[in-house]
Amino acid sequence: MAPTLSPAPSHGVAAGTVLTGRHLVTARDAEAFRALCAVASAVPLTGAVPGTVAPAQLAAVALRMCERLLETGPSPGGLVAVHGTQRLRVERAAAVGEPLVSRAEVRSVRPLGAGTATEVAVTLAADDGSAVAESVSLLVHSPGPVAGPAPAVTRPAATPLVPQASPPTARQAVPPAAASVVPPVVPPVARQAVPPAAASVVPPVVPSVARQAIPPAAASVVPPAAPEGARCSSYTVTRELVRRYAELSGDHNPIHLSPEAARAGGFDDLIAHGMLTFALVAHHLAGAVGEAAGTELQLRFSRPLTVPAEGATLTVRDLPAAGGALAVTAVDGAGLPVAGGRAAPCAHRQERGRDRD
């Protein structure tokens, strides 16, 4: 049966809709965000720029604006928001405590199956108008499987996160180059879908409620060896880490906090936020090449990272690609792809303008 196309935006927000806001990342929040990524890693981060906001945290701030913009429309009526792709371009580092002005705009809304694919761009700038960063998110809204309200989630008291000791065989140390890559605080984006690599392209039609099938013996599968020359980072993602990310990002979607709610939504178990994966990929890149302005990170989410009671492993790898870019992949403990994309120097502003003409 051919999919039924939605004649109107399923979230009720039309292309061209704009929302503006102001933000300020405090020293406490900036430190907590970096500590969150560090606790998942076995290797101390050496490429961070002191006194600045982590690129991934800028992305999280932007995503929250994206969600606030879409919330201005009528209730989506049981539709599930699926994060397809995420792109972050950093023009310059944002200082901790620096006021930022945001502008979120719906670039396009296209029919996709029984729902829609929506591209939202969020710019972050200083008070003087100078550009700091731009985030572009592709979100898919489609019918969800949950017939009733999700189970209530009890938030446990916060416990201190202690970074792990550095084992001798962790990530290869690479001298921080003059440039780094990107990513920030995140909002309630439900499940990641399988859209195209480009943030401006509508992803292929995928079942909105289909559970990501994982082989029964996935836990015992030995992940394939990393390609020769690849730099690798291994991260341990626990349920406590996911809960702490929810607190920092403001994304308290039950599928990230309650196994029962996740199963009701069609997943095998609680799943990590897609933007937590984005943040860990950015953390890997910062350790590999450092943090600097003029960089761009783009990821396509392939499947959610399932986090059972014993936790999960996320391995991030990068390899040199054409044009000075890095090809980036993130896989789970069974070697199954979670996300993939590229990190590269930003194109010159004038060149980007010509590309849009």
PDB file of C-alpha atoms in Angstrom, residues 237-239 269-270 305-312:
ATOM      1  CA  VAL A 237      26.842   5.334  28.461  1.00  0.00           C
ATOM      2  CA  THR A 238      24.939   4.502  31.635  1.00  0.00           C
ATOM      3  CA  ARG A 239      21.363   5.255  32.603  1.00  0.00           C
ATOM      4  CA  ASP A 269      14.743  -0.681  26.288  1.00  0.00           C
ATOM      5  CA  LEU A 270      15.527   2.855  27.408  1.00  0.00           C
ATOM      6  CA  LEU A 305      21.565   3.703  21.291  1.00  0.00           C
ATOM      7  CA  THR A 306      19.815   1.262  23.618  1.00  0.00           C
ATOM      8  CA  VAL A 307      20.919   1.591  27.260  1.00  0.00           C
ATOM      9  CA  PRO A 308      20.125  -1.500  29.345  1.00  0.00           C
ATOM     10  CA  ALA A 309      20.584  -1.616  33.116  1.00  0.00           C
ATOM     11  CA  GLU A 310      24.248  -2.561  32.741  1.00  0.00           C
ATOM     12  CA  GLY A 311      24.927   0.365  30.386  1.00  0.00           C
ATOM     13  CA  ALA A 312      26.053   0.557  26.766  1.00  0.00           C
TER      14      ALA A 312
END
